[in-house]
């Protein structure tokens, strides 16, 4: 009887652990579902879409924060907030946390970021420091005195151009530019994610240091530029009683007042005069050279190959990268949930051509990052898609099956058309570098590059975003029986065959066709 009871207890424990593990690894939901509040129930119609430029600029000591209209109906209906950071060399974006999960894309530059997960150990400590501390501990034990230990901290992550960085809700983070050019980063916060229990209209930032622009003024949406010290709000430490704060932190009153930053006019991005001196990863000269080559658009031996794919490796380099990623994921999931959080991979580079999911040398490439490639996206419930179109190339007409997307143009120029459920065109216009556009779920989309090409990054509100293509391989028309096409569109057999197979050798990315290819009515 005792043995059967023990077996039952063990079985229940395994079931509970398996459920928790599945909840993290797969989100505890079907791939087409998303843990988001239905923002559209507020009466959103998406009757007119528009391309947006930054509407407000907030200046700090060492950078600028640009906001895309937070009161815009399009963004509010999608439940997202979009902003762009420009961090100057030796600039530090002060520590904070958000009430909403977010994805951040590095448009330009390089640097370091720190993320603080509660309960994770401070693993960054030099050998010299450990040796000095052990000697110091022996001396203090002999003398009976006690001094402060040296510095140790949680892991510091390096980032570079093309990185997608995931940021779960409530996790403390900071960013630092250690390069010689400004860091430009675009951040999309999913305000309608159920992780945000404060509501989509609540200001998402909780600052742990410094002072920042007033949330009331930002939501007021008066277009313009704001400087340092103008209607500034304080960090969260300022709200505590100074004496109680000093006692809780074990510091004197003067230091407690300094932590509250009551007279700090520098803003949310501050200049570090001598640079951050801390233990951090180092970059080799070869890595920095590779980063520069990627920045200039060089793809090296891969340019000799042509790929239109089904997720198969383009070459041995990509296979090796995928194997390394799988090995890293395996290592992070082998020692239990606690260690998986602490050693979790926070970022991946979506600009690396060798990791493209679909590639054609003359047409362009598409790379996707979802929770299968970057497991932390199960927490964030977001994903990203990087698209590069060459001169006059097109992307197949498609619709987003299970997500809204925010499209940020990183280069070039292109034409975008969006059609709603009534067959009405809700957008038909040109997008250029720096502009964003929100594309609603299930709205049909068609995009084409102009002569200078067209590149963008899409932030998706589902960790396993799925699209449905209309033409080309694995598409709606290609997969539909010919008789259904004939009767649906009143086509002849030959016309139906042309519709199914006119792009028979192309998948998602389409080469430009000459004007003579237009058929007569």
Short mmCIF file of C-alpha atoms in Angstrom, two decimals:
data_model
loop_
_atom_site.label_atom_id
_atom_site.label_comp_id
_atom_site.label_asym_id
_atom_site.label_seq_id
_atom_site.Cartn_x
_atom_site.Cartn_y
_atom_site.Cartn_z
CA UNK A 1 0.00 0.00 0.00
CA UNK A 2 2.81 2.37 0.89
CA UNK A 3 4.63 1.51 -2.33
CA UNK A 4 1.57 2.27 -4.45
CA UNK A 5 1.07 5.58 -2.61
CA UNK A 6 4.69 6.57 -3.25
CA UNK A 7 4.34 5.63 -6.90
CA UNK A 8 1.18 7.75 -7.19
CA UNK A 9 2.92 10.74 -5.60
CA UNK A 10 5.89 10.39 -7.95
CA UNK A 11 3.55 10.12 -10.93
CA UNK A 12 1.68 13.29 -9.95
CA UNK A 13 4.97 15.14 -9.45
CA UNK A 14 6.15 14.13 -12.92
CA UNK A 15 2.84 15.24 -14.43
CA UNK A 16 3.11 18.65 -12.73
CA UNK A 17 6.72 19.11 -13.86
CA UNK A 18 5.89 18.04 -17.38
CA UNK A 19 3.00 20.51 -17.48
CA UNK A 20 5.20 23.37 -16.25
CA UNK A 21 7.93 22.47 -18.73
CA UNK A 22 5.45 22.27 -21.60
CA UNK A 23 3.94 25.61 -20.57
CA UNK A 24 7.36 27.24 -20.96
CA UNK A 25 8.65 25.37 -23.99
CA UNK A 26 5.45 25.43 -26.03
CA UNK A 27 3.39 28.12 -24.34
CA UNK A 28 0.74 25.60 -23.27
CA UNK A 29 -1.31 26.48 -26.37
CA UNK A 30 -1.86 25.69 -30.00
CA UNK A 31 0.64 27.29 -32.44
CA UNK A 32 -2.01 29.63 -33.87
CA UNK A 33 -3.09 30.97 -30.49
CA UNK A 34 -1.64 33.94 -28.64
CA UNK A 35 -1.76 35.05 -25.01
CA UNK A 36 -3.13 38.51 -25.80
CA UNK A 37 -6.11 40.55 -24.69
CA UNK A 38 -8.52 41.13 -27.60
CA UNK A 39 -7.78 44.83 -28.17
CA UNK A 40 -10.05 44.84 -31.19
CA UNK A 41 -13.14 44.49 -28.97
CA UNK A 42 -12.94 48.24 -28.32
CA UNK A 43 -14.57 48.77 -31.72
CA UNK A 44 -11.44 48.86 -33.90
CA UNK A 45 -12.22 48.67 -37.61
CA UNK A 46 -8.79 49.15 -39.23
CA UNK A 47 -10.64 51.07 -41.96
CA UNK A 48 -7.58 53.15 -42.83
CA UNK A 49 -3.93 52.30 -42.33
CA UNK A 50 -1.03 54.72 -42.64
CA UNK A 51 2.75 54.84 -42.64
CA UNK A 52 4.06 56.48 -39.49
CA UNK A 53 7.18 58.52 -38.77
CA UNK A 54 8.40 59.28 -35.22
CA UNK A 55 6.17 62.00 -33.80
CA UNK A 56 8.12 62.88 -30.65
CA UNK A 57 11.77 63.12 -29.72
CA UNK A 58 12.96 63.17 -26.14
CA UNK A 59 16.57 64.29 -25.73
CA UNK A 60 18.85 62.97 -23.02
CA UNK A 61 22.47 63.66 -22.17
CA UNK A 62 23.80 60.90 -24.44
CA UNK A 63 21.04 60.09 -26.87
CA UNK A 64 17.51 60.45 -28.14
CA UNK A 65 14.31 58.46 -27.64
CA UNK A 66 11.83 58.72 -30.51
CA UNK A 67 8.19 57.67 -30.15
CA UNK A 68 5.75 56.66 -32.87
CA UNK A 69 2.31 58.12 -32.13
CA UNK A 70 1.14 56.33 -29.01
CA UNK A 71 -2.41 57.65 -29.45
CA UNK A 72 -2.60 56.45 -33.04
CA UNK A 73 -5.77 54.36 -33.54
CA UNK A 74 -3.91 51.80 -35.61
CA UNK A 75 -1.31 51.06 -32.92
CA UNK A 76 -3.83 51.20 -30.09
CA UNK A 77 -6.09 48.69 -31.81
CA UNK A 78 -3.12 46.36 -32.27
CA UNK A 79 -2.17 46.91 -28.62
CA UNK A 80 1.47 47.79 -29.33
CA UNK A 81 3.85 50.65 -28.58
CA UNK A 82 6.81 51.46 -30.84
CA UNK A 83 9.88 53.59 -30.13
CA UNK A 84 13.44 54.03 -31.34
CA UNK A 85 16.54 54.62 -29.22
CA UNK A 86 19.66 56.42 -30.44
CA UNK A 87 22.47 55.84 -27.92
CA UNK A 88 25.68 57.75 -28.49
CA UNK A 89 29.13 56.16 -27.92
CA UNK A 90 29.69 55.58 -24.19
CA UNK A 91 25.99 56.15 -23.67
CA UNK A 92 24.15 54.13 -21.00
CA UNK A 93 20.40 53.53 -21.19
CA UNK A 94 19.56 53.51 -17.50
CA UNK A 95 18.16 50.41 -15.72
CA UNK A 96 14.42 49.85 -15.98
CA UNK A 97 11.78 47.18 -16.38
CA UNK A 98 8.55 47.04 -18.39
CA UNK A 99 5.05 45.90 -17.58
CA UNK A 100 4.83 44.44 -21.11
CA UNK A 101 7.11 42.00 -22.96
CA UNK A 102 8.99 43.38 -25.93
CA UNK A 103 11.34 42.68 -28.81
CA UNK A 104 14.22 44.98 -29.70
CA UNK A 105 16.04 45.05 -33.05
CA UNK A 106 19.54 46.53 -33.40
CA UNK A 107 19.49 48.62 -36.57
CA UNK A 108 23.04 49.91 -36.14
CA UNK A 109 25.98 49.70 -33.76
CA UNK A 110 27.12 47.35 -31.01
CA UNK A 111 27.39 47.23 -27.25
CA UNK A 112 26.42 45.31 -24.11
CA UNK A 113 23.21 44.73 -22.23
CA UNK A 114 22.52 43.27 -18.82
CA UNK A 115 19.34 41.44 -17.81
CA UNK A 116 18.59 40.65 -14.17
CA UNK A 117 16.57 37.49 -13.52
CA UNK A 118 15.55 37.11 -9.85
CA UNK A 119 17.22 34.14 -8.17
CA UNK A 120 19.98 33.72 -10.74
CA UNK A 121 23.59 33.76 -9.46
CA UNK A 122 26.14 36.50 -10.16
CA UNK A 123 28.38 34.37 -12.35
CA UNK A 124 30.64 37.08 -13.81
CA UNK A 125 33.71 37.27 -11.60
CA UNK A 126 37.34 37.30 -12.70
CA UNK A 127 39.86 34.70 -11.48
CA UNK A 128 42.03 37.47 -10.05
CA UNK A 129 39.10 38.87 -8.12
CA UNK A 130 38.23 35.43 -6.74
CA UNK A 131 41.85 34.90 -5.66
CA UNK A 132 42.03 38.33 -4.04
CA UNK A 133 38.76 37.78 -2.22
CA UNK A 134 39.86 34.42 -0.87
CA UNK A 135 43.08 35.96 0.48
CA UNK A 136 41.09 38.91 1.85
CA UNK A 137 38.68 36.53 3.57
CA UNK A 138 41.57 34.72 5.27
CA UNK A 139 43.09 38.01 6.46
CA UNK A 140 39.75 39.29 7.74
CA UNK A 141 39.14 36.03 9.56
CA UNK A 142 42.49 36.40 11.31
CA UNK A 143 41.96 40.08 12.19
CA UNK A 144 38.21 39.96 12.86
CA UNK A 145 37.52 42.89 10.49
CA UNK A 146 35.18 42.82 7.47
CA UNK A 147 35.40 44.76 4.22
CA UNK A 148 33.20 45.01 1.17
CA UNK A 149 33.72 42.27 -1.46
CA UNK A 150 34.76 43.02 -5.04
CA UNK A 151 32.29 43.36 -7.90
CA UNK A 152 30.37 40.42 -9.25
CA UNK A 153 27.23 40.47 -11.36
CA UNK A 154 24.89 38.46 -13.55
CA UNK A 155 25.74 37.67 -17.13
CA UNK A 156 26.36 40.51 -19.58
CA UNK A 157 25.28 39.95 -23.20
CA UNK A 158 26.97 41.58 -26.17
CA UNK A 159 24.78 42.78 -29.04
CA UNK A 160 25.49 43.93 -32.58
CA UNK A 161 23.74 45.08 -35.71
CA UNK A 162 21.02 42.69 -36.81
CA UNK A 163 20.34 41.20 -33.37
CA UNK A 164 16.84 40.49 -32.13
CA UNK A 165 16.76 40.74 -28.32
CA UNK A 166 13.83 39.41 -26.29
CA UNK A 167 12.81 41.15 -23.08
CA UNK A 168 10.21 39.49 -20.80
CA UNK A 169 7.89 41.62 -18.69
CA UNK A 170 9.24 42.71 -15.30
CA UNK A 171 12.91 41.87 -16.04
CA UNK A 172 15.45 44.59 -15.18
CA UNK A 173 17.73 45.56 -18.06
CA UNK A 174 20.21 48.22 -19.16
CA UNK A 175 22.03 48.97 -22.44
CA UNK A 176 25.48 50.40 -23.14
CA UNK A 177 27.16 51.53 -26.38
CA UNK A 178 30.85 50.56 -26.38
CA UNK A 179 31.34 51.22 -30.10
CA UNK A 180 32.43 54.25 -32.09
CA UNK A 181 29.08 54.94 -33.78
CA UNK A 182 25.59 55.56 -32.35
CA UNK A 183 23.50 52.51 -31.50
CA UNK A 184 20.09 52.66 -33.17
CA UNK A 185 17.54 50.22 -31.75
CA UNK A 186 13.81 49.79 -32.45
CA UNK A 187 11.62 48.40 -29.67
CA UNK A 188 8.06 47.08 -29.95
CA UNK A 189 6.17 46.44 -26.70
CA UNK A 190 3.14 44.17 -26.76
CA UNK A 191 0.86 46.15 -24.43
CA UNK A 192 -2.07 43.76 -24.94
CA UNK A 193 -0.12 40.71 -23.80
CA UNK A 194 -1.71 39.09 -20.74
CA UNK A 195 1.62 39.52 -18.91
CA UNK A 196 0.66 43.20 -18.70
CA UNK A 197 -1.98 43.20 -15.96
CA UNK A 198 -2.01 47.01 -15.74
CA UNK A 199 -3.87 47.52 -19.01
CA UNK A 200 -2.74 48.67 -22.47
CA UNK A 201 -3.01 52.40 -21.66
CA UNK A 202 -0.70 52.24 -18.64
CA UNK A 203 2.79 53.67 -19.21
CA UNK A 204 5.02 50.56 -19.56
CA UNK A 205 8.32 51.85 -18.11
CA UNK A 206 9.34 51.56 -14.46
CA UNK A 207 12.64 53.43 -14.12
CA UNK A 208 15.11 52.29 -11.48
CA UNK A 209 17.50 55.21 -11.94
CA UNK A 210 17.55 58.77 -13.21
CA UNK A 211 14.56 60.84 -14.30
CA UNK A 212 12.55 60.61 -17.49
CA UNK A 213 9.92 62.36 -19.58
CA UNK A 214 6.50 62.73 -17.98
CA UNK A 215 4.12 59.95 -19.05
CA UNK A 216 1.20 62.41 -19.04
CA UNK A 217 2.99 64.68 -21.49
CA UNK A 218 3.96 61.75 -23.72
CA UNK A 219 0.39 60.44 -23.88
CA UNK A 220 -0.77 63.99 -24.59
CA UNK A 221 0.82 63.51 -28.00
CA UNK A 222 1.82 67.08 -28.70
CA UNK A 223 4.13 66.58 -31.65
CA UNK A 224 7.60 67.96 -31.18
CA UNK A 225 10.92 67.60 -29.40
CA UNK A 226 11.51 67.72 -25.67
CA UNK A 227 14.79 68.47 -23.94
CA UNK A 228 16.40 67.39 -20.69
CA UNK A 229 14.77 68.60 -17.49
CA UNK A 230 11.44 69.51 -19.11
CA UNK A 231 8.52 68.09 -17.07
CA UNK A 232 10.62 65.20 -15.83
CA UNK A 233 9.27 62.33 -13.71
CA UNK A 234 11.28 60.51 -11.06
CA UNK A 235 12.33 56.89 -10.75
CA UNK A 236 10.43 54.49 -8.49
CA UNK A 237 12.91 54.86 -5.61
CA UNK A 238 11.90 58.50 -5.28
CA UNK A 239 8.48 57.50 -4.01
CA UNK A 240 9.85 55.83 -0.87
CA UNK A 241 10.52 57.66 2.36
CA UNK A 242 14.21 58.54 2.27
CA UNK A 243 14.92 57.33 5.79
CA UNK A 244 13.10 54.03 5.29
CA UNK A 245 14.88 53.53 1.95
CA UNK A 246 18.28 54.19 3.54
CA UNK A 247 17.53 51.69 6.31
CA UNK A 248 16.26 49.04 3.89
CA UNK A 249 19.32 49.31 1.63
CA UNK A 250 21.83 49.71 4.45
CA UNK A 251 23.15 53.06 3.21
CA UNK A 252 23.32 56.58 4.62
CA UNK A 253 20.80 59.32 3.94
CA UNK A 254 22.98 61.12 1.41
CA UNK A 255 23.33 58.01 -0.72
CA UNK A 256 19.60 57.32 -0.48
CA UNK A 257 18.88 60.81 -1.83
CA UNK A 258 21.33 60.23 -4.67
CA UNK A 259 19.54 56.97 -5.55
CA UNK A 260 16.27 58.87 -5.73
CA UNK A 261 17.82 61.12 -8.43
CA UNK A 262 15.75 64.12 -7.43
CA UNK A 263 18.11 66.65 -9.03
CA UNK A 264 19.39 64.59 -11.97
CA UNK A 265 18.74 66.44 -15.27
CA UNK A 266 20.52 63.95 -17.58
CA UNK A 267 17.46 62.02 -18.79
CA UNK A 268 17.22 58.28 -19.45
CA UNK A 269 20.43 57.97 -21.53
CA UNK A 270 23.54 59.18 -19.71
CA UNK A 271 27.15 59.62 -20.77
CA UNK A 272 29.83 57.43 -19.10
CA UNK A 273 32.94 59.58 -19.30
CA UNK A 274 35.59 56.88 -18.93
CA UNK A 275 33.48 54.03 -20.23
CA UNK A 276 32.02 51.14 -18.24
CA UNK A 277 34.73 49.21 -16.43
CA UNK A 278 33.36 45.74 -15.74
CA UNK A 279 33.84 42.09 -16.53
CA UNK A 280 32.24 41.43 -19.91
CA UNK A 281 32.64 39.33 -23.06
CA UNK A 282 35.42 40.32 -25.45
CA UNK A 283 35.16 40.44 -29.22
CA UNK A 284 37.90 39.02 -31.39
CA UNK A 285 39.22 40.97 -34.35
CA UNK A 286 37.80 38.36 -36.70
CA UNK A 287 34.31 38.72 -35.22
CA UNK A 288 34.42 42.50 -35.53
CA UNK A 289 35.54 42.17 -39.16
CA UNK A 290 32.64 39.80 -39.87
CA UNK A 291 30.24 42.26 -38.27
CA UNK A 292 31.54 45.07 -40.50
CA UNK A 293 31.15 42.86 -43.57
CA UNK A 294 27.57 42.08 -42.63
CA UNK A 295 26.95 45.81 -42.08
CA UNK A 296 28.13 46.49 -45.63
CA UNK A 297 25.93 43.73 -47.02
CA UNK A 298 28.63 41.23 -47.91
CA UNK A 299 27.65 37.58 -47.87
CA UNK A 300 30.90 35.95 -49.14
CA UNK A 301 30.84 32.29 -50.30
CA UNK A 302 27.08 32.07 -49.95
CA UNK A 303 26.67 34.43 -52.90
CA UNK A 304 27.81 31.63 -55.18
CA UNK A 305 24.74 29.58 -54.31
CA UNK A 306 21.04 29.90 -54.99
CA UNK A 307 18.43 28.82 -52.49
CA UNK A 308 14.67 28.73 -52.42
CA UNK A 309 13.84 26.77 -49.46
CA UNK A 310 11.84 24.66 -47.21
CA UNK A 311 13.94 25.48 -44.14
CA UNK A 312 16.89 23.38 -45.48
CA UNK A 313 20.49 24.58 -44.92
CA UNK A 314 21.97 26.68 -47.67
CA UNK A 315 25.48 25.50 -46.97
CA UNK A 316 27.68 23.90 -44.40
CA UNK A 317 28.07 27.17 -42.49
CA UNK A 318 24.34 27.42 -41.84
CA UNK A 319 24.20 23.76 -40.81
CA UNK A 320 26.97 24.39 -38.30
CA UNK A 321 25.16 27.47 -36.94
CA UNK A 322 21.92 25.53 -36.50
CA UNK A 323 23.74 22.68 -34.78
CA UNK A 324 25.36 25.16 -32.38
CA UNK A 325 21.97 26.71 -31.60
CA UNK A 326 20.41 23.29 -30.99
CA UNK A 327 23.30 22.32 -28.73
CA UNK A 328 22.93 25.57 -26.76
CA UNK A 329 19.20 25.00 -26.36
CA UNK A 330 19.86 21.42 -25.25
CA UNK A 331 22.34 22.59 -22.66
CA UNK A 332 19.94 25.21 -21.30
CA UNK A 333 17.16 22.68 -20.78
CA UNK A 334 19.05 19.81 -19.23
CA UNK A 335 19.36 20.95 -15.61
CA UNK A 336 15.83 21.99 -14.67
CA UNK A 337 13.69 25.10 -15.00
CA UNK A 338 15.76 27.25 -12.63
CA UNK A 339 19.01 26.91 -14.55
CA UNK A 340 17.17 27.21 -17.87
CA UNK A 341 16.02 30.71 -16.94
CA UNK A 342 19.46 31.75 -15.74
CA UNK A 343 21.38 30.53 -18.81
CA UNK A 344 18.69 31.38 -21.32
CA UNK A 345 19.73 32.72 -24.70
CA UNK A 346 18.36 36.27 -24.99
CA UNK A 347 19.23 37.17 -28.56
CA UNK A 348 19.95 35.90 -32.04
CA UNK A 349 21.17 37.60 -35.20
CA UNK A 350 18.46 37.77 -37.85
CA UNK A 351 20.62 39.62 -40.42
CA UNK A 352 23.03 36.73 -41.01
CA UNK A 353 22.33 35.61 -44.60
CA UNK A 354 23.54 32.09 -43.78
CA UNK A 355 20.56 31.66 -41.44
CA UNK A 356 17.90 32.72 -43.94
CA UNK A 357 14.89 30.43 -44.24
CA UNK A 358 14.31 31.44 -47.87
CA UNK A 359 17.12 32.72 -50.08
CA UNK A 360 17.64 33.65 -53.73
CA UNK A 361 20.72 35.51 -54.86
CA UNK A 362 18.95 37.74 -57.40
CA UNK A 363 15.67 38.20 -55.52
CA UNK A 364 16.31 38.42 -51.78
CA UNK A 365 15.95 36.52 -48.52
CA UNK A 366 13.63 35.94 -45.57
CA UNK A 367 14.70 34.98 -42.04
CA UNK A 368 12.30 34.12 -39.23
CA UNK A 369 12.92 33.98 -35.49
CA UNK A 370 10.25 32.20 -33.46
CA UNK A 371 10.06 30.26 -30.20
CA UNK A 372 11.40 27.13 -31.86
CA UNK A 373 14.64 28.91 -32.72
CA UNK A 374 14.76 31.16 -29.62
CA UNK A 375 12.88 29.49 -26.72
CA UNK A 376 12.69 32.65 -24.60
CA UNK A 377 10.06 33.87 -27.07
CA UNK A 378 7.67 31.48 -25.31
CA UNK A 379 7.81 33.95 -22.42
CA UNK A 380 7.63 37.04 -24.60
CA UNK A 381 4.92 35.63 -26.93
CA UNK A 382 6.38 37.52 -29.90
CA UNK A 383 8.48 36.70 -32.96
CA UNK A 384 10.23 38.53 -35.81
CA UNK A 385 10.68 38.29 -39.58
CA UNK A 386 13.48 39.90 -41.57
CA UNK A 387 12.94 40.50 -45.31
CA UNK A 388 15.44 41.80 -47.87
CA UNK A 389 14.16 42.36 -51.42
CA UNK A 390 16.47 43.14 -54.30
CA UNK A 391 15.71 45.58 -57.13
CA UNK A 392 12.04 45.45 -58.23
CA UNK A 393 11.47 42.08 -56.51
CA UNK A 394 8.11 41.16 -54.99
CA UNK A 395 6.86 39.12 -52.08
CA UNK A 396 3.87 36.87 -52.68
CA UNK A 397 0.44 38.18 -51.68
CA UNK A 398 -0.23 36.79 -48.21
CA UNK A 399 -2.10 37.27 -44.95
CA UNK A 400 -1.09 36.95 -41.30
CA UNK A 401 -2.96 33.95 -39.92
CA UNK A 402 -2.53 34.39 -36.16
CA UNK A 403 -0.94 37.76 -35.43
CA UNK A 404 -0.71 41.49 -36.02
CA UNK A 405 2.66 42.70 -37.28
CA UNK A 406 4.52 46.00 -37.02
CA UNK A 407 6.69 46.58 -40.07
CA UNK A 408 9.78 48.79 -39.63
CA UNK A 409 11.62 49.77 -42.82
CA UNK A 410 15.40 49.48 -42.43
CA UNK A 411 16.42 50.47 -45.96
CA UNK A 412 15.36 51.14 -49.52
CA UNK A 413 11.88 51.99 -50.70
CA UNK A 414 8.84 49.98 -51.68
CA UNK A 415 5.14 49.95 -52.43
CA UNK A 416 2.74 48.25 -50.02
CA UNK A 417 -0.93 47.44 -50.54
CA UNK A 418 -3.27 46.17 -47.80
CA UNK A 419 -6.84 44.94 -48.35
CA UNK A 420 -9.51 44.29 -45.70
CA UNK A 421 -12.25 41.65 -45.46
CA UNK A 422 -14.58 43.73 -47.66
CA UNK A 423 -12.09 43.78 -50.53
CA UNK A 424 -11.38 47.44 -49.87
CA UNK A 425 -7.90 48.88 -50.13
CA UNK A 426 -7.05 50.33 -46.70
CA UNK A 427 -3.51 51.28 -47.70
CA UNK A 428 -1.75 51.76 -51.03
CA UNK A 429 1.42 53.77 -50.71
CA UNK A 430 5.17 54.03 -50.42
CA UNK A 431 7.25 53.18 -47.37
CA UNK A 432 10.77 54.45 -46.81
CA UNK A 433 13.52 54.01 -44.26
CA UNK A 434 12.54 54.70 -40.66
CA UNK A 435 8.79 54.44 -41.21
CA UNK A 436 6.55 51.87 -39.54
CA UNK A 437 3.24 50.36 -40.49
CA UNK A 438 0.88 48.05 -38.64
CA UNK A 439 -0.59 45.16 -40.66
CA UNK A 440 -3.66 43.60 -39.01
CA UNK A 441 -4.32 39.89 -38.74
CA UNK A 442 -5.90 38.30 -41.85
CA UNK A 443 -5.64 41.46 -43.97
CA UNK A 444 -4.21 40.64 -47.42
CA UNK A 445 -0.83 42.23 -48.20
CA UNK A 446 1.22 42.77 -51.36
CA UNK A 447 4.72 44.33 -51.33
CA UNK A 448 7.14 45.30 -54.06
CA UNK A 449 10.61 46.85 -54.00
CA UNK A 450 11.59 49.85 -56.07
CA UNK A 451 14.88 50.15 -57.94
CA UNK A 452 16.95 50.68 -54.75
CA UNK A 453 15.60 47.54 -53.08
CA UNK A 454 13.44 47.21 -49.99
CA UNK A 455 14.34 45.90 -46.52
CA UNK A 456 12.29 45.65 -43.34
CA UNK A 457 11.88 43.88 -40.01
CA UNK A 458 8.44 42.75 -38.84
CA UNK A 459 7.59 42.38 -35.14
CA UNK A 460 4.84 39.79 -34.72
CA UNK A 461 2.40 39.45 -31.82
CA UNK A 462 2.62 35.64 -31.75
CA UNK A 463 5.63 33.52 -30.79
CA UNK A 464 4.94 31.14 -33.72
CA UNK A 465 3.66 33.54 -36.37
CA UNK A 466 2.20 31.85 -39.45
CA UNK A 467 1.36 33.37 -42.84
CA UNK A 468 -0.66 31.99 -45.74
CA UNK A 469 0.74 32.65 -49.21
CA UNK A 470 -1.51 33.08 -52.23
CA UNK A 471 0.90 32.22 -55.06
CA UNK A 472 4.05 30.19 -55.70
CA UNK A 473 5.15 26.98 -54.01
CA UNK A 474 3.14 25.82 -50.99
CA UNK A 475 0.51 28.49 -51.63
CA UNK A 476 -3.26 28.72 -51.58
CA UNK A 477 -3.67 28.72 -55.39
CA UNK A 478 -1.05 26.01 -55.90
CA UNK A 479 -2.72 23.70 -53.37
CA UNK A 480 -6.29 24.17 -54.62
CA UNK A 481 -7.84 21.70 -57.12
CA UNK A 482 -7.99 23.06 -60.64
CA UNK A 483 -11.74 22.50 -60.91
CA UNK A 484 -12.30 24.62 -57.82
CA UNK A 485 -10.27 27.44 -59.39
CA UNK A 486 -12.17 27.18 -62.65
CA UNK A 487 -15.58 27.44 -61.01
CA UNK A 488 -14.57 30.01 -58.39
CA UNK A 489 -13.10 32.50 -60.86
CA UNK A 490 -14.87 31.47 -64.12
CA UNK A 491 -11.61 30.36 -65.71
CA UNK A 492 -10.86 27.98 -68.54
CA UNK A 493 -8.73 24.93 -67.88
CA UNK A 494 -5.72 26.65 -69.43
CA UNK A 495 -6.22 29.80 -67.35
CA UNK A 496 -6.54 27.78 -64.16
CA UNK A 497 -3.35 25.89 -65.00
CA UNK A 498 -1.54 29.19 -65.59
CA UNK A 499 -2.76 30.52 -62.25
CA UNK A 500 -1.50 27.44 -60.41
CA UNK A 501 1.88 27.09 -62.10
CA UNK A 502 2.94 30.52 -63.38
CA UNK A 503 5.24 30.84 -60.32
CA UNK A 504 5.88 27.11 -60.02
CA UNK A 505 9.64 27.45 -59.34
CA UNK A 506 9.41 30.34 -56.86
CA UNK A 507 8.50 30.34 -53.19
CA UNK A 508 7.42 33.53 -51.38
CA UNK A 509 10.04 35.69 -53.14
CA UNK A 510 9.16 36.59 -56.74
CA UNK A 511 11.40 37.96 -59.49
CA UNK A 512 10.10 40.98 -61.44
CA UNK A 513 8.17 40.22 -64.62
CA UNK A 514 8.19 42.36 -67.77
CA UNK A 515 5.16 44.36 -68.84
CA UNK A 516 4.45 41.92 -71.67
CA UNK A 517 3.52 39.26 -69.11
CA UNK A 518 0.25 41.05 -68.38
CA UNK A 519 -2.53 39.03 -69.96
CA UNK A 520 -5.36 40.56 -71.88
CA UNK A 521 -8.78 40.47 -70.32
#
